[in-house]
Amino acid sequence: EVQLLDSGGDLVQPGGSLRLSCAASGFTFTSYAMSWVRQAPGKGLEWVSTINTGGGGTYYADSVKGRFTISRDNSKNTLYLQMNSLRADDTAVYYCASCPTVTAGIDYWGQGTLVTVSS
Amino acid sequence: QSVLTQPPSASGTPGQSVTISCSGSSSNIGSNYVYWYQQLPGTAPKVLIYRNNQRPSGVPDRFSGSKSGTSASLAISGLRSEDEADYYCATWDDSLTGFYVFGTGTKVTVL
């Protein structure tokens, strides 16, 4: 059974940093691109970032480019999202997701982890 | 970065059919597979349709997807109360360095 366990969400002050993690199991992690998608309270889904299987190719939404960094540790089957210079509008539930390829759609989703940016 | 356009809401009575549209452009829907996601209240999204019209195992055949040019549609037939949820289309966009794009979302209400 595919499992994506998101963690690391917390309350953080504006300008602060946070690192999200996603532990994957039940599939061949190294064969899948991985993504982060977020959803602000009461709003729709917003793509944040995608990383290819080897980690050498990364893609970002304009809203997070230069502030967020996606990475993966294939030896640990774990995906990360380092978030710096956090702003109030980054407040959202962040979902980890798996993708057969970078340009293919998302096939599995994590349960989500809540990030709240507030003073 | 652009978004895909969906109607904000759709509704029907049990047993009726509902169709949700998703409008994009040549750089996204026109060039890549469309996926549809269902998000029940308070839960993570799940895949309903992949590669334009394919259903994952476990998804009832009441749900069907189609694509034509730069638009896609999700049809729900035999509407049931448990279909009340938010639905999103999504695809890759080949513009610039590339990015993933979601639809604006459609709230389906079963009357």
PDB file of C-alpha atoms in Angstrom, chain A residues 29-34 49-60 69-74 78-80 102:
ATOM      1  CA  PHE A  29      10.502   5.884  -4.445  1.00  0.00           C
ATOM      2  CA  THR A  30      13.471   6.254  -6.782  1.00  0.00           C
ATOM      3  CA  SER A  31      11.248   5.720  -9.822  1.00  0.00           C
ATOM      4  CA  TYR A  32       8.856   8.562  -9.055  1.00  0.00           C
ATOM      5  CA  ALA A  33       9.035  12.311  -9.335  1.00  0.00           C
ATOM      6  CA  MET A  34       7.653  13.991  -6.219  1.00  0.00           C
ATOM      7  CA  SER A  49       7.204  22.431  -6.461  1.00  0.00           C
ATOM      8  CA  THR A  50       8.265  19.223  -8.225  1.00  0.00           C
ATOM      9  CA  ILE A  51      11.548  17.285  -8.220  1.00  0.00           C
ATOM     10  CA  ASN A  52      12.611  14.579 -10.656  1.00  0.00           C
ATOM     11  CA  THR A  53      13.667  11.068  -9.701  1.00  0.00           C
ATOM     12  CA  GLY A  54      17.359  11.820  -9.267  1.00  0.00           C
ATOM     13  CA  GLY A  55      16.893  15.187  -7.599  1.00  0.00           C
ATOM     14  CA  GLY A  56      18.779  17.123 -10.267  1.00  0.00           C
ATOM     15  CA  GLY A  57      15.708  18.685 -11.817  1.00  0.00           C
ATOM     16  CA  THR A  58      13.531  20.993  -9.746  1.00  0.00           C
ATOM     17  CA  TYR A  59      10.570  23.184 -10.617  1.00  0.00           C
ATOM     18  CA  TYR A  60       8.899  25.916  -8.573  1.00  0.00           C
ATOM     19  CA  THR A  69      13.845  24.481  -1.864  1.00  0.00           C
ATOM     20  CA  ILE A  70      12.652  20.990  -2.689  1.00  0.00           C
ATOM     21  CA  SER A  71      14.989  18.051  -2.199  1.00  0.00           C
ATOM     22  CA  ARG A  72      14.927  14.296  -1.726  1.00  0.00           C
ATOM     23  CA  ASP A  73      17.020  11.613  -0.062  1.00  0.00           C
ATOM     24  CA  ASN A  74      16.549   8.450  -2.094  1.00  0.00           C
ATOM     25  CA  THR A  78      12.107  10.908   1.998  1.00  0.00           C
ATOM     26  CA  LEU A  79      11.073  14.155   0.339  1.00  0.00           C
ATOM     27  CA  TYR A  80      11.746  17.583   1.859  1.00  0.00           C
ATOM     28  CA  VAL A 102       7.671  15.225 -13.764  1.00  0.00           C
TER      29      VAL A 102
END
